[in-house]
Amino acid sequence: MAPQSTPPIDLTKIPLLPNPSDAPPNFDDPPTLTNSDFGTGVALIVVSGILLTLRIGTNRKLSNKCGLDDFLCIFAYAGGIAYWVLNLLNGEAGLARHAWDIPLSTLTVAVTQRLTAIFFVLPPSLWAAKAAVLALYIRVFGSVTWLRRTAWIWIVFMALFYGMSIFVTGFYCIPRKGGMWGGALFVRCQESVWLHVVVGVFSAVADLVILIMPFPIVLKLHVSPLKKLTLGLVFGTGIMQVSSDGLVVMSIISLWLRIIVFKGVDTTWNATLLEIVSSAEIFGTIAVSCAPAMSAFWLNIFIKSALWSKLKSSSMFSYLRSWILPLKQRSQERPSFVRTYLARSSKRSQPETESAHDAKHILRKRSYEVLEEERTSSEHQTPSSNSTKE
């Protein structure tokens, strides 16, 4: 009697992981993060793309050239789009669900190839976005020796680290001689999850360094605390707008999600959340690094344009101005003793006045460079005006 053959295993009915609640898998209409991934990605790409376009246009118009920071931003933007598209395709293939709602049949050759491509695209995109900020520091504060050298060292060090992560990813996630793409390779690739935790720690540290690097220079300026805060917000690009906790917090959230994935807790769902946060980190860094360019665009182009003249002469602008000015005047009213004190201290020292001019010059400078010869060429300039130099 011939032995009975084992029936083939139906991979479409076996979940990737068992449900912790012991509930049966939902392969028909499970919850998914695909729509959230799509909506968030489109919004980030559009906003950062508009700001990047204005940045490039402003540089081309005012200085007739683009700097290293601009090209790094373009590279990071392209890499961020590629990273988002690859994750979106895998999400539509079924990976944006809970792990217990994903059948093993989802791990096709195309899915594993895209997953490997994702691991190769993310590190250089993160590097380019962060290096663009450091290149901007070099452009603005190039006369400050310690900052210029520190920025270049950090750019090179980040390139070496992220390059190492690509090499390790290739060792785990590319088929070896005679190997094949598919589920077995996916399992082996998961063994490199520890590397993503290391990358998350490094990214958080890198954002902290980028955040605090310009503040020693800003704090030395003899200007009001409000203007110091303004300059800190413009050049402390670890802060994502005034209303949010910042890109540093985004990196910490990314690190937290990487640790969860490393522990094997609902890996596909949390990996999709990690992808959304990583996309926000890339495009958010690009958007915030455009802040000095937006300041130059507003001061040197927009308010001098015909459109601004039409807006100022419009009835809506007049209405808003008549409504805002009384509120501003009332908010600036002070008790008599405060007015007396301000009157006595209204004559500021010459170095303090010139330092305030330097702070304003940083925001207005067309090419965002603080050049020593531009501050010393004036006939009445004093040596104490160089408050941004060591």
Short mmCIF file of C-alpha atoms in Angstrom, two decimals:
data_model
loop_
_atom_site.label_atom_id
_atom_site.label_comp_id
_atom_site.label_asym_id
_atom_site.label_seq_id
_atom_site.Cartn_x
_atom_site.Cartn_y
_atom_site.Cartn_z
CA MET A 1 0.00 0.00 0.00
CA ALA A 2 1.42 3.32 -1.09
CA PRO A 3 2.03 5.88 1.69
CA GLN A 4 -0.43 8.74 1.84
CA SER A 5 0.98 12.07 0.65
CA THR A 6 0.86 15.04 3.02
CA PRO A 7 -1.66 17.62 1.82
CA PRO A 8 -0.13 20.98 0.88
CA ILE A 9 -0.29 23.73 3.49
CA ASP A 10 -2.64 26.56 2.59
CA LEU A 11 -0.61 29.69 3.44
CA THR A 12 -3.65 31.90 2.87
CA LYS A 13 -5.21 30.58 6.08
CA ILE A 14 -2.19 30.76 8.43
CA PRO A 15 -1.56 34.10 10.20
CA LEU A 16 1.88 35.60 10.52
CA LEU A 17 1.54 35.63 14.34
CA PRO A 18 -1.12 34.27 16.70
CA ASN A 19 -3.63 36.71 18.13
CA PRO A 20 -2.83 37.47 21.81
CA SER A 21 -6.56 37.48 22.57
CA ASP A 22 -6.96 34.01 21.01
CA ALA A 23 -9.50 35.48 18.58
CA PRO A 24 -9.53 34.04 15.05
CA PRO A 25 -7.67 35.99 12.36
CA ASN A 26 -9.57 38.47 10.23
CA PHE A 27 -8.34 38.13 6.67
CA ASP A 28 -11.41 39.71 5.03
CA ASP A 29 -11.74 43.29 6.34
CA PRO A 30 -9.17 43.83 9.12
CA PRO A 31 -8.15 47.25 10.47
CA THR A 32 -5.34 48.79 8.45
CA LEU A 33 -3.07 51.84 8.54
CA THR A 34 -2.91 52.22 4.77
CA ASN A 35 -5.20 55.27 4.64
CA SER A 36 -3.35 56.96 7.50
CA ASP A 37 -0.05 56.29 5.79
CA PHE A 38 -1.33 57.69 2.50
CA GLY A 39 -2.89 60.83 3.96
CA THR A 40 0.07 61.67 6.18
CA GLY A 41 2.56 61.08 3.41
CA VAL A 42 0.73 63.24 0.87
CA ALA A 43 0.43 66.12 3.34
CA LEU A 44 4.11 65.95 4.28
CA ILE A 45 5.26 65.70 0.67
CA VAL A 46 3.13 68.65 -0.46
CA VAL A 47 4.08 70.98 2.41
CA SER A 48 7.80 70.19 2.36
CA GLY A 49 7.80 70.28 -1.45
CA ILE A 50 6.32 73.79 -1.50
CA LEU A 51 8.83 75.03 1.08
CA LEU A 52 11.73 73.37 -0.75
CA THR A 53 10.64 74.93 -4.05
CA LEU A 54 10.47 78.38 -2.43
CA ARG A 55 13.88 77.78 -0.88
CA ILE A 56 15.52 76.86 -4.19
CA GLY A 57 13.77 79.72 -5.98
CA THR A 58 14.85 82.23 -3.33
CA ASN A 59 18.48 81.13 -3.53
CA ARG A 60 18.46 81.24 -7.32
CA LYS A 61 16.93 84.71 -7.37
CA LEU A 62 18.95 86.35 -4.60
CA SER A 63 22.36 84.67 -4.94
CA ASN A 64 22.04 83.00 -8.37
CA LYS A 65 23.26 79.68 -6.97
CA CYS A 66 22.38 76.77 -4.73
CA GLY A 67 24.50 75.58 -1.84
CA LEU A 68 25.40 72.15 -0.53
CA ASP A 69 22.52 72.33 1.94
CA ASP A 70 20.06 72.83 -0.91
CA PHE A 71 21.30 69.79 -2.83
CA LEU A 72 21.22 67.67 0.33
CA CYS A 73 17.61 68.73 0.89
CA ILE A 74 16.71 67.72 -2.66
CA PHE A 75 18.38 64.33 -2.15
CA ALA A 76 16.56 63.81 1.17
CA TYR A 77 13.25 64.82 -0.42
CA ALA A 78 13.65 62.31 -3.25
CA GLY A 79 14.72 59.60 -0.80
CA GLY A 80 11.78 60.36 1.48
CA ILE A 81 9.34 59.99 -1.40
CA ALA A 82 10.91 56.67 -2.44
CA TYR A 83 10.76 55.44 1.16
CA TRP A 84 7.09 56.42 1.47
CA VAL A 85 6.10 54.86 -1.87
CA LEU A 86 7.78 51.54 -1.07
CA ASN A 87 6.06 51.34 2.31
CA LEU A 88 2.73 52.32 0.80
CA LEU A 89 2.98 49.53 -1.78
CA ASN A 90 3.75 46.99 0.93
CA GLY A 91 0.88 48.36 2.99
CA GLU A 92 -1.52 47.92 0.11
CA ALA A 93 -0.19 44.37 -0.29
CA GLY A 94 -1.33 43.67 3.27
CA LEU A 95 1.56 44.52 5.61
CA ALA A 96 -0.16 47.55 7.19
CA ARG A 97 -2.37 45.28 9.31
CA HIS A 98 -2.00 43.61 12.67
CA ALA A 99 0.37 40.64 12.38
CA TRP A 100 -2.40 38.16 13.28
CA ASP A 101 -4.54 39.46 10.40
CA ILE A 102 -1.85 38.87 7.76
CA PRO A 103 -1.68 35.46 6.05
CA LEU A 104 1.71 33.97 5.30
CA SER A 105 0.87 34.14 1.60
CA THR A 106 1.38 37.92 1.82
CA LEU A 107 5.16 37.44 2.01
CA THR A 108 5.68 37.25 -1.73
CA VAL A 109 8.90 37.89 -3.62
CA ALA A 110 7.82 41.44 -4.48
CA VAL A 111 7.01 42.25 -0.84
CA THR A 112 10.36 41.01 0.47
CA GLN A 113 12.23 42.85 -2.30
CA ARG A 114 10.46 46.11 -1.44
CA LEU A 115 11.16 45.52 2.25
CA THR A 116 14.86 45.17 1.53
CA ALA A 117 14.78 48.30 -0.63
CA ILE A 118 13.17 50.19 2.26
CA PHE A 119 16.08 49.28 4.54
CA PHE A 120 18.49 50.60 1.91
CA VAL A 121 16.63 53.87 1.21
CA LEU A 122 15.96 55.06 4.78
CA PRO A 123 19.54 55.54 6.11
CA PRO A 124 20.81 57.83 3.30
CA SER A 125 17.56 59.81 3.42
CA LEU A 126 17.94 60.42 7.15
CA TRP A 127 21.59 61.33 6.66
CA ALA A 128 20.89 63.81 3.87
CA ALA A 129 18.11 65.54 5.84
CA LYS A 130 20.28 65.96 8.94
CA ALA A 131 23.42 66.83 6.96
CA ALA A 132 21.46 69.56 5.16
CA VAL A 133 20.87 71.30 8.48
CA LEU A 134 24.57 71.11 9.37
CA ALA A 135 25.51 72.41 5.91
CA LEU A 136 23.15 75.33 6.54
CA TYR A 137 24.98 76.05 9.79
CA ILE A 138 28.27 76.09 7.88
CA ARG A 139 26.75 78.48 5.37
CA VAL A 140 25.41 80.87 8.02
CA PHE A 141 28.07 80.65 10.73
CA GLY A 142 31.03 79.77 8.54
CA SER A 143 33.23 82.39 10.22
CA VAL A 144 32.90 80.57 13.56
CA THR A 145 35.75 78.07 13.44
CA TRP A 146 34.61 75.59 16.09
CA LEU A 147 31.10 75.31 14.68
CA ARG A 148 32.29 74.91 11.10
CA ARG A 149 34.70 72.11 12.05
CA THR A 150 32.20 70.40 14.34
CA ALA A 151 29.53 70.45 11.62
CA TRP A 152 31.86 68.90 9.04
CA ILE A 153 33.04 66.21 11.47
CA TRP A 154 29.45 65.35 12.36
CA ILE A 155 28.42 65.17 8.68
CA VAL A 156 31.23 62.71 7.94
CA PHE A 157 30.57 60.67 11.09
CA MET A 158 26.85 60.36 10.27
CA ALA A 159 27.72 59.26 6.73
CA LEU A 160 29.97 56.50 8.09
CA PHE A 161 27.37 55.32 10.59
CA TYR A 162 24.43 55.23 8.18
CA GLY A 163 26.66 53.62 5.55
CA MET A 164 27.56 50.89 8.04
CA SER A 165 23.86 50.23 8.66
CA ILE A 166 23.33 49.74 4.92
CA PHE A 167 26.17 47.20 4.81
CA VAL A 168 24.73 45.21 7.74
CA THR A 169 21.26 45.29 6.18
CA GLY A 170 22.66 43.85 2.97
CA PHE A 171 24.26 41.00 4.91
CA TYR A 172 20.94 39.97 6.46
CA CYS A 173 18.34 40.88 3.82
CA ILE A 174 19.90 40.00 0.45
CA PRO A 175 19.72 36.36 -0.70
CA ARG A 176 23.03 34.59 -0.52
CA LYS A 177 24.40 32.47 -3.33
CA GLY A 178 21.74 29.97 -4.28
CA GLY A 179 19.15 31.62 -2.02
CA MET A 180 15.73 32.90 -3.03
CA TRP A 181 13.49 35.80 -2.19
CA GLY A 182 10.45 34.98 -0.08
CA GLY A 183 9.28 34.08 3.40
CA ALA A 184 12.51 32.42 4.53
CA LEU A 185 14.51 35.53 3.62
CA PHE A 186 11.92 37.68 5.42
CA VAL A 187 12.50 35.69 8.60
CA ARG A 188 16.27 36.06 8.31
CA CYS A 189 15.94 39.78 7.61
CA GLN A 190 14.00 40.15 10.86
CA GLU A 191 17.17 39.12 12.68
CA SER A 192 18.61 42.56 11.84
CA VAL A 193 15.94 44.37 13.86
CA TRP A 194 18.55 45.11 16.55
CA LEU A 195 20.29 47.33 14.00
CA HIS A 196 17.21 49.53 13.68
CA VAL A 197 17.27 50.12 17.44
CA VAL A 198 20.90 51.26 17.17
CA VAL A 199 19.97 53.55 14.27
CA GLY A 200 17.13 54.98 16.34
CA VAL A 201 19.46 55.78 19.25
CA PHE A 202 21.96 57.41 16.92
CA SER A 203 19.28 59.48 15.17
CA ALA A 204 18.00 60.81 18.49
CA VAL A 205 21.53 61.77 19.55
CA ALA A 206 22.18 63.39 16.16
CA ASP A 207 19.04 65.51 16.46
CA LEU A 208 20.08 66.63 19.95
CA VAL A 209 23.50 67.69 18.65
CA ILE A 210 21.94 69.55 15.73
CA LEU A 211 19.47 71.24 18.06
CA ILE A 212 21.98 72.67 20.54
CA MET A 213 24.85 73.45 18.14
CA PRO A 214 23.88 77.05 17.18
CA PHE A 215 22.64 78.17 20.59
CA PRO A 216 26.07 79.12 22.06
CA ILE A 217 26.40 81.64 19.23
CA VAL A 218 22.86 82.95 19.54
CA LEU A 219 23.17 83.37 23.32
CA LYS A 220 26.26 85.57 22.88
CA LEU A 221 24.29 88.15 20.91
CA HIS A 222 23.51 91.32 22.89
CA VAL A 223 19.85 91.42 21.92
CA SER A 224 16.55 91.04 23.69
CA PRO A 225 15.49 87.57 24.93
CA LEU A 226 12.63 87.60 22.41
CA LYS A 227 15.01 88.11 19.50
CA LYS A 228 17.31 85.40 20.85
CA LEU A 229 14.33 83.06 20.95
CA THR A 230 13.43 84.01 17.37
CA LEU A 231 16.95 83.28 16.15
CA GLY A 232 16.96 80.05 18.12
CA LEU A 233 13.74 78.95 16.45
CA VAL A 234 15.13 79.81 13.01
CA PHE A 235 18.52 78.13 13.42
CA GLY A 236 17.70 75.58 16.12
CA THR A 237 16.12 73.37 13.54
CA GLY A 238 15.48 70.55 15.97
CA ILE A 239 12.31 72.51 16.81
CA MET A 240 9.48 71.77 14.43
CA GLN A 241 7.46 74.97 14.58
CA VAL A 242 6.53 76.68 17.84
CA SER A 243 3.47 74.53 18.48
CA SER A 244 5.16 71.11 18.55
CA ASP A 245 7.68 69.39 20.78
CA GLY A 246 10.18 69.04 17.96
CA LEU A 247 12.06 66.68 15.77
CA VAL A 248 14.01 65.44 18.78
CA VAL A 249 10.77 64.12 20.25
CA MET A 250 9.97 62.62 16.84
CA SER A 251 13.26 60.74 16.97
CA ILE A 252 12.49 59.51 20.48
CA ILE A 253 9.09 58.23 19.34
CA SER A 254 10.82 56.51 16.43
CA LEU A 255 13.27 54.89 18.85
CA TRP A 256 10.40 53.73 21.07
CA LEU A 257 8.65 52.08 18.11
CA ARG A 258 11.89 50.43 17.01
CA ILE A 259 12.24 48.87 20.47
CA ILE A 260 8.65 47.58 20.30
CA VAL A 261 9.32 45.99 16.90
CA PHE A 262 12.56 44.53 18.26
CA LYS A 263 10.57 42.86 21.06
CA GLY A 264 8.29 41.26 18.45
CA VAL A 265 5.10 43.01 19.58
CA ASP A 266 2.71 43.17 16.60
CA THR A 267 5.65 43.81 14.30
CA THR A 268 3.83 44.74 11.09
CA TRP A 269 1.43 47.23 12.72
CA ASN A 270 4.14 48.96 14.74
CA ALA A 271 6.51 48.89 11.76
CA THR A 272 3.90 50.81 9.75
CA LEU A 273 3.61 53.35 12.56
CA LEU A 274 7.40 53.60 12.54
CA GLU A 275 7.34 54.27 8.81
CA ILE A 276 4.85 57.11 9.27
CA VAL A 277 6.99 58.67 12.02
CA SER A 278 10.19 58.23 9.97
CA SER A 279 8.55 59.95 6.99
CA ALA A 280 7.52 62.81 9.26
CA GLU A 281 11.10 62.98 10.54
CA ILE A 282 12.57 63.24 7.04
CA PHE A 283 10.08 65.70 5.56
CA GLY A 284 9.83 67.64 8.82
CA THR A 285 13.59 68.18 8.89
CA ILE A 286 13.47 69.39 5.29
CA ALA A 287 10.60 71.78 6.03
CA VAL A 288 12.13 73.28 9.15
CA SER A 289 15.54 73.71 7.53
CA CYS A 290 13.83 75.99 5.02
CA ALA A 291 13.02 78.54 7.77
CA PRO A 292 15.94 80.92 6.99
CA ALA A 293 15.06 80.79 3.30
CA MET A 294 11.44 81.62 4.11
CA SER A 295 12.61 84.61 6.13
CA ALA A 296 14.73 85.81 3.20
CA PHE A 297 11.85 85.18 0.79
CA TRP A 298 9.48 87.27 2.92
CA LEU A 299 11.88 90.17 3.56
CA ASN A 300 13.57 90.37 0.16
CA ILE A 301 10.99 89.15 -2.35
CA PHE A 302 7.40 88.91 -1.18
CA ILE A 303 6.97 92.26 0.60
CA LYS A 304 8.58 93.95 -2.42
CA SER A 305 6.28 92.27 -4.92
CA ALA A 306 3.23 93.68 -6.67
CA LEU A 307 1.08 91.03 -5.01
CA TRP A 308 1.98 92.37 -1.56
CA SER A 309 1.17 95.90 -2.68
CA LYS A 310 -2.25 94.77 -3.86
CA LEU A 311 -2.86 92.91 -0.61
CA LYS A 312 -1.91 95.97 1.45
CA SER A 313 -4.30 98.15 -0.50
CA SER A 314 -7.18 95.67 -0.29
CA SER A 315 -10.17 96.30 1.95
CA MET A 316 -9.66 93.02 3.80
CA PHE A 317 -6.10 93.99 4.75
CA SER A 318 -7.29 97.40 5.96
CA TYR A 319 -9.99 95.76 8.05
CA LEU A 320 -7.54 93.33 9.64
CA ARG A 321 -5.09 96.13 10.34
CA SER A 322 -7.74 98.30 11.98
CA TRP A 323 -8.76 95.34 14.12
CA ILE A 324 -5.25 94.19 15.11
CA LEU A 325 -3.55 97.54 15.79
CA PRO A 326 -5.79 98.55 18.75
CA LEU A 327 -5.21 95.13 20.31
CA LYS A 328 -1.48 95.51 19.84
CA GLN A 329 -1.46 98.99 21.34
CA ARG A 330 -3.42 97.84 24.38
CA SER A 331 -1.09 94.87 24.88
CA GLN A 332 1.90 97.22 24.84
CA GLU A 333 0.52 99.56 27.49
CA ARG A 334 2.63 99.54 30.65
CA PRO A 335 2.35 101.12 34.10
CA SER A 336 3.94 104.53 34.54
CA PHE A 337 6.95 103.19 36.46
CA VAL A 338 7.71 100.79 33.60
CA ARG A 339 7.53 103.60 31.05
CA THR A 340 9.89 105.70 33.19
CA TYR A 341 12.38 102.87 33.40
CA LEU A 342 12.21 102.26 29.66
CA ALA A 343 12.74 105.94 28.98
CA ARG A 344 15.89 105.94 31.11
CA SER A 345 17.28 102.83 29.43
CA SER A 346 16.28 103.77 25.88
CA LYS A 347 19.82 104.82 24.97
CA ARG A 348 21.57 101.57 24.40
CA SER A 349 25.32 101.15 24.12
CA GLN A 350 26.85 101.12 20.67
CA PRO A 351 27.97 97.45 20.79
CA GLU A 352 24.49 96.32 21.81
CA THR A 353 22.92 98.28 18.96
CA GLU A 354 25.30 96.81 16.44
CA SER A 355 24.74 93.28 17.77
CA ALA A 356 21.01 93.71 17.31
CA HIS A 357 21.74 94.83 13.76
CA ASP A 358 23.83 91.69 13.25
CA ALA A 359 20.96 89.51 14.48
CA LYS A 360 18.61 91.17 12.02
CA HIS A 361 21.26 90.83 9.33
CA ILE A 362 21.36 87.07 9.82
CA LEU A 363 17.67 86.81 9.04
CA ARG A 364 17.84 89.19 6.06
CA LYS A 365 21.06 87.99 4.47
CA ARG A 366 20.35 86.81 0.96
CA SER A 367 22.73 83.88 0.93
CA TYR A 368 22.40 83.32 4.70
CA GLU A 369 26.12 83.93 5.22
CA VAL A 370 27.52 85.96 8.10
CA LEU A 371 30.65 87.34 6.48
CA GLU A 372 33.23 89.20 8.50
CA GLU A 373 34.10 91.62 5.73
CA GLU A 374 30.50 92.75 5.35
CA ARG A 375 30.35 93.74 9.01
CA THR A 376 33.74 95.52 9.01
CA SER A 377 33.35 97.45 5.77
CA SER A 378 31.12 100.14 7.25
CA GLU A 379 32.94 103.39 8.13
CA HIS A 380 31.41 103.70 11.59
CA GLN A 381 31.61 100.00 12.57
CA THR A 382 33.37 99.12 15.84
CA PRO A 383 35.17 95.88 16.68
CA SER A 384 32.59 95.04 19.35
CA SER A 385 29.91 94.52 16.72
CA ASN A 386 31.21 91.08 15.84
CA SER A 387 29.13 89.39 18.50
CA THR A 388 28.59 86.23 16.54
CA LYS A 389 32.30 85.45 16.26
CA GLU A 390 34.41 83.67 18.75
#
